[in-house]
Coordinates of C-alpha atoms in Angstrom, one line a residue:
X97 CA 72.3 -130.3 -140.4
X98 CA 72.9 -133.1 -143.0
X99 CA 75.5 -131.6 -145.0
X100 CA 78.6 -131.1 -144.1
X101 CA 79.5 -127.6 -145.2
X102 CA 76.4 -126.5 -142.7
X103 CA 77.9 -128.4 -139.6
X104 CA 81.7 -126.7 -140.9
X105 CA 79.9 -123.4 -140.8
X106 CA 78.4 -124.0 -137.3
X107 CA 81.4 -125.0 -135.9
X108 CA 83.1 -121.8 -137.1
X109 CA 80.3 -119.6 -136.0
X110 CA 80.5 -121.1 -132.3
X111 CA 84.1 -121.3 -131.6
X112 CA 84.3 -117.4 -131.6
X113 CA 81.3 -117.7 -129.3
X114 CA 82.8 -119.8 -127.0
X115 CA 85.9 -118.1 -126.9
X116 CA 84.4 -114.7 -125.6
X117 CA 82.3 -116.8 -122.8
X118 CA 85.7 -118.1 -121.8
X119 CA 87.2 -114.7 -121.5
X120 CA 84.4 -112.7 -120.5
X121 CA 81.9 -115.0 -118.0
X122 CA 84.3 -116.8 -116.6
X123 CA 85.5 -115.7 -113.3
X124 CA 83.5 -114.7 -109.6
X125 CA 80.4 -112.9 -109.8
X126 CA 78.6 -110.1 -107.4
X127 CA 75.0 -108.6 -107.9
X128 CA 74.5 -105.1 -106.8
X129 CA 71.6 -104.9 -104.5
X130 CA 72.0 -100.7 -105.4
X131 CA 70.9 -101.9 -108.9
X132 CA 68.1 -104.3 -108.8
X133 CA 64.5 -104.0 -110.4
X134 CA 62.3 -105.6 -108.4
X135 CA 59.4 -107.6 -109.7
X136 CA 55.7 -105.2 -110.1
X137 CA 53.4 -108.1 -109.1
X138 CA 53.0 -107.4 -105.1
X139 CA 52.5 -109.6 -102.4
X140 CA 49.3 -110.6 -101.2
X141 CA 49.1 -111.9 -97.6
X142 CA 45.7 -112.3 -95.4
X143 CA 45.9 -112.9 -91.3
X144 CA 42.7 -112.8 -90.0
X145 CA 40.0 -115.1 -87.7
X146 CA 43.3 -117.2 -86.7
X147 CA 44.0 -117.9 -90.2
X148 CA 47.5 -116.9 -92.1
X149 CA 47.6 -117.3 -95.7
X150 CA 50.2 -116.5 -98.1
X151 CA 48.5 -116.0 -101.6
X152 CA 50.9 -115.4 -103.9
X153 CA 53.2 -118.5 -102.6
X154 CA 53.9 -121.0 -104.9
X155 CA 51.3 -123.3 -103.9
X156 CA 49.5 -120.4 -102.0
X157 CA 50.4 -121.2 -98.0
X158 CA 47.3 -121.2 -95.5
X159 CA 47.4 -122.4 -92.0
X160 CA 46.6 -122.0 -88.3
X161 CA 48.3 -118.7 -86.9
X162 CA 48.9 -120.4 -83.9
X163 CA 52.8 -120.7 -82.7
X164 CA 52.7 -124.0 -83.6
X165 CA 54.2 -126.2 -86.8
X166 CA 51.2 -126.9 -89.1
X167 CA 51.9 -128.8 -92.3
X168 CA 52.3 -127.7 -95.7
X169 CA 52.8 -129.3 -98.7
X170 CA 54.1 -128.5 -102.6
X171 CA 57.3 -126.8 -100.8
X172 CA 60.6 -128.2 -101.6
X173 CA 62.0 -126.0 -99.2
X174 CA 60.0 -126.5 -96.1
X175 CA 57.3 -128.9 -95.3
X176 CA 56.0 -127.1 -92.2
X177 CA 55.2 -123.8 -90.8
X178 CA 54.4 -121.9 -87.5
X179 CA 53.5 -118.4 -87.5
X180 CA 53.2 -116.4 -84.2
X181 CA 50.7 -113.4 -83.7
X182 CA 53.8 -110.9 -81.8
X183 CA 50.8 -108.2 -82.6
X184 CA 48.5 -106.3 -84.1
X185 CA 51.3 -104.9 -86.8
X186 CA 54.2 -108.1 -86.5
X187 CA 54.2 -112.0 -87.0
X188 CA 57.4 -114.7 -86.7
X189 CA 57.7 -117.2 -88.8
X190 CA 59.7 -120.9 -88.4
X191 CA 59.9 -123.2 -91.1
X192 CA 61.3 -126.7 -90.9
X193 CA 61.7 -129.3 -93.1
X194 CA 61.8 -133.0 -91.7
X195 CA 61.9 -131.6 -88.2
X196 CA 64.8 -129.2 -88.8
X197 CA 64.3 -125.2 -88.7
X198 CA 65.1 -123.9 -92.2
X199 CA 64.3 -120.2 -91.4
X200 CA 63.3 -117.7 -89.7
X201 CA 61.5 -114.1 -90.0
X202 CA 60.1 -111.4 -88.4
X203 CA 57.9 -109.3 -90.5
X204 CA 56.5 -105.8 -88.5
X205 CA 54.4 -103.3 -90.6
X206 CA 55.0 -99.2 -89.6
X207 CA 53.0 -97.3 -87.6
X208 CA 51.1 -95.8 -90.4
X209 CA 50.5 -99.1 -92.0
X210 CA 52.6 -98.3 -95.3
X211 CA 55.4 -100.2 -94.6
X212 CA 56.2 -103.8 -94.2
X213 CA 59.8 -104.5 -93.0
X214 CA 60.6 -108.1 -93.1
X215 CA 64.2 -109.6 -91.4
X216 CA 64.9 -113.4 -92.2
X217 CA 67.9 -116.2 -91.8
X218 CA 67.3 -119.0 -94.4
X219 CA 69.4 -122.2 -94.6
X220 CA 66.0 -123.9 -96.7
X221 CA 69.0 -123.7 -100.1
X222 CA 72.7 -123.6 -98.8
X223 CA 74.6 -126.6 -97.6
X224 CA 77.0 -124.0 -96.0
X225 CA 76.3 -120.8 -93.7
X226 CA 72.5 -119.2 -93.6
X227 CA 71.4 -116.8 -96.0
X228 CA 70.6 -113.4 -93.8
X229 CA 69.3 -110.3 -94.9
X230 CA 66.3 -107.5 -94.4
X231 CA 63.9 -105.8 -96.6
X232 CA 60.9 -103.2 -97.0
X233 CA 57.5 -103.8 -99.3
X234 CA 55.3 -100.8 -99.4
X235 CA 52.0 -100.9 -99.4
X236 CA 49.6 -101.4 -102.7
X237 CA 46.1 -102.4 -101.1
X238 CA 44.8 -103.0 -97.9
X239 CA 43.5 -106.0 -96.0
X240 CA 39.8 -106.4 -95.0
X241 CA 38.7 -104.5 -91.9
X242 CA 39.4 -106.4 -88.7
X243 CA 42.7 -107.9 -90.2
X244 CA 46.4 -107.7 -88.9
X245 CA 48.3 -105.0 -90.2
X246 CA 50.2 -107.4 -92.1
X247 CA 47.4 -108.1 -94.7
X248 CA 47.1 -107.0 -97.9
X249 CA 48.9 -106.1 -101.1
X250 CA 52.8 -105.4 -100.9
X251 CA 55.2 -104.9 -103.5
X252 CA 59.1 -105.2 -102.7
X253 CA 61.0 -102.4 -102.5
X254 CA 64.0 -102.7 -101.1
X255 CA 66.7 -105.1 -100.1
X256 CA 69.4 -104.6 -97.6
X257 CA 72.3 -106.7 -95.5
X258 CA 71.6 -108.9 -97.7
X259 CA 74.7 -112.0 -97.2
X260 CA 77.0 -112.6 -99.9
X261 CA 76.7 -115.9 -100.2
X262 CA 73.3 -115.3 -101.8
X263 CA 74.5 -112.9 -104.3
X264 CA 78.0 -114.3 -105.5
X265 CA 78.9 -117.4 -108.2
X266 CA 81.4 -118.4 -110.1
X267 CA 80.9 -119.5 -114.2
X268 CA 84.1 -121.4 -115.3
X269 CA 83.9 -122.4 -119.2
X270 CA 86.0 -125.6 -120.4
X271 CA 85.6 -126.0 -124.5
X272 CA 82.1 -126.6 -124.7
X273 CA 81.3 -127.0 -121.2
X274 CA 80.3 -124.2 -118.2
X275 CA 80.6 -125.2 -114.7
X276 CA 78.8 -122.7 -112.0
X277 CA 79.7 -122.9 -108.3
X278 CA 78.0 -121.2 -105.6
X279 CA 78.6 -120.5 -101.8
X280 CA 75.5 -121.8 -100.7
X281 CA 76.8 -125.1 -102.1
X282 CA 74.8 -125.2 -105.8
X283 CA 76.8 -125.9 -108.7
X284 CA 76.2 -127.7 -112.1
X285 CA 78.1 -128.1 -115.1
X286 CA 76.1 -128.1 -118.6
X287 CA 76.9 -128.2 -122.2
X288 CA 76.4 -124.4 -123.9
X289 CA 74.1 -125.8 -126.7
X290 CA 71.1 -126.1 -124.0
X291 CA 71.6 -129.7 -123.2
X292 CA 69.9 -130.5 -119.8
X293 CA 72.3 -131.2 -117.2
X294 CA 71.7 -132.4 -113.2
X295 CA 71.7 -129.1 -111.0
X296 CA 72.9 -130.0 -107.6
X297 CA 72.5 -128.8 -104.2
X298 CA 69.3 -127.4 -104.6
X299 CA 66.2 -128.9 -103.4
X300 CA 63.7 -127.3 -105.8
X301 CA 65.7 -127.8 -108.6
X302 CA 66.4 -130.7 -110.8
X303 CA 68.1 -129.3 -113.8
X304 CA 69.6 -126.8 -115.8
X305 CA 70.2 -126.2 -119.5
X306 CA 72.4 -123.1 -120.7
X307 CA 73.4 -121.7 -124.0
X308 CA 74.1 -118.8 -125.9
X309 CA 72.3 -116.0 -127.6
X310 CA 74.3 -114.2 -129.8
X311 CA 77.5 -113.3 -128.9
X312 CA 77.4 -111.9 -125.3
X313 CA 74.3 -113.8 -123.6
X314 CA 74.0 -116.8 -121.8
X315 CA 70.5 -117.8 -120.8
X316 CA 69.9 -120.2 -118.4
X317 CA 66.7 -122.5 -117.6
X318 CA 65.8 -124.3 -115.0
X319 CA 63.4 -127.0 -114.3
X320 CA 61.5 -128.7 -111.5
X321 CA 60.7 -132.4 -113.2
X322 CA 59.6 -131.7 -116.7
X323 CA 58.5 -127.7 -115.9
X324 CA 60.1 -124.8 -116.3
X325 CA 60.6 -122.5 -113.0
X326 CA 63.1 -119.8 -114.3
X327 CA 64.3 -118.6 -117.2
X328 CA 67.9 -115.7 -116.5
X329 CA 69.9 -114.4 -119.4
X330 CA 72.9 -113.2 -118.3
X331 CA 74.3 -110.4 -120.8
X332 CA 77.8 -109.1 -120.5
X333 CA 78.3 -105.3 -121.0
X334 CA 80.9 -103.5 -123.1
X335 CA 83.2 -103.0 -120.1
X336 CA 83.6 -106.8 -120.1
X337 CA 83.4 -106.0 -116.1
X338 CA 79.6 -105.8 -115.4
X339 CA 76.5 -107.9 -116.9
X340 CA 72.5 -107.2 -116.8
X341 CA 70.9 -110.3 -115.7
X342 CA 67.4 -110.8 -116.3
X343 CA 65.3 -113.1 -114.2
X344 CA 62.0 -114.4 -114.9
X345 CA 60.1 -116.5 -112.2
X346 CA 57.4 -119.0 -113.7
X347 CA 56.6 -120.2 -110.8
X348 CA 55.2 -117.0 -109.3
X349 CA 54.6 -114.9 -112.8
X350 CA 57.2 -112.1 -112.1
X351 CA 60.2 -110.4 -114.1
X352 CA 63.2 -108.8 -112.0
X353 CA 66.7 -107.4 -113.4
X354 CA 70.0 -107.0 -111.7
X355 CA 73.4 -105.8 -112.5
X356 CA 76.3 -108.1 -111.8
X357 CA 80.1 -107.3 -111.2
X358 CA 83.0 -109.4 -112.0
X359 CA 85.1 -109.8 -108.9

């Protein structure tokens, strides 16, 4: 961009840009848990000889299935769990982090062993009230003979109760600038030309950098040190009401999709 008719021409291609993020992504926004795509990959979990392990955490978890805290590390969130045998089909799960319990769970798979159903209170992210919700995962493989119920292959397939707090945020754009506020106490505000900018409140994430693709999508990426963990584009819809947001995880290799409503 060394000549000045080129950085004219970029400044008039971006105000118009800018202008219809103003109008269209600011304000409060809701996903609709009736409209999400969960991610394909399933979840693979093994309980067996004492041992829990969960494989497809990011660093896979493993530890004593004892009752009692047992250390993990390469969590941001937590930095120890205890998971309780309730049965052959149900665990409990605390996590803590420097002492403190972050959340709990109960996970109990169905009588015929094809359905997990998971319910969990999580305060690991929020500087406000817990994230609460419940959930199902259906069964893709099972776990070797002589396991709990709860081992194997599960993909998600439903999510229900789920708080707001976890769902809702608010995008307010200033000239060149776009502030996002959560209720769970995250909020950042970064340029729109994908400057990196401090994301705060979050433990397992450092920063953010958004900017825009095209006309009507913002895509966001966020970083953990110098990599990458998630990549969302956020594209508002014709109605200028509702936006498809489109979320992919790095950290665990998964795609998911929800549809957002203004407020």
């Amino acid at each position: 961009m060394k000549k000045l008719f080129l950085i004219a021409l970029l400044m008039f291609l971006l105000t118009p840009v800018l202008a219809l993020a103003q109008n269209g992504f600011d304000g409060t926004w809701k996903i609709d848990m009736n409209k999400v795509e969960f991610p394909k990959k399933p979840d693979e979990y093994l309980l067996q000889n004492g041992m829990y392990e969960c494989k497809t955490c990011a660093p896979p978890v493993k530890v004593k299935a004892d009752g009692q805290d047992q250390t993990v590390t390469g969590h941001p969130y937590y930095d120890s769990a205890a998971i309780k045998v309730v049965s052959d089909h149900a665990i409990e799960e605390t996590d803590k982090k420097n002492g403190k319990t972050v959340a709990t769970s109960k996970t109990t798979v169905s009588p015929d062993g094809n359905t997990l159903m998971f319910e969990f209170s999580d305060s690991s992210n929020t500087n406000a009230a817990p994230v609460i919700g419940k959930g199902e995962e259906t069964r893709v493989a099972k776990g070797p003979a002589g396991s709990n119920a709860i081992s194997g292959s599960w993909r998600m397939a439903k999510m229900e109760n789920l708080s707001d707090n976890a769902i809702t945020w608010t995008y307010k754009v200033n000239g060149n600038d776009l502030t996002m506020t959560a209720p769970t106490g995250q909020s950042y505000t970064a340029k729109l030309d994908g400057t990196a900018a401090p994301y705060k409140g979050d433990p397992g994430t450092d920063s953010v950098s958004v900017k825009m693709m095209g006309k009507n999508t913002l895509e966001e990426t966020d970083k953990r040190g110098d990599k990458v963990i998630s990549v969302a584009k956020t594209t508002l819809q014709p109605d200028g009401k509702t936006a498809k947001i489109e979320v992919e995880d790095k950290l665990h290799g998964t795609t998911s999709q929800f549809v957002a409503a203004k407020q």
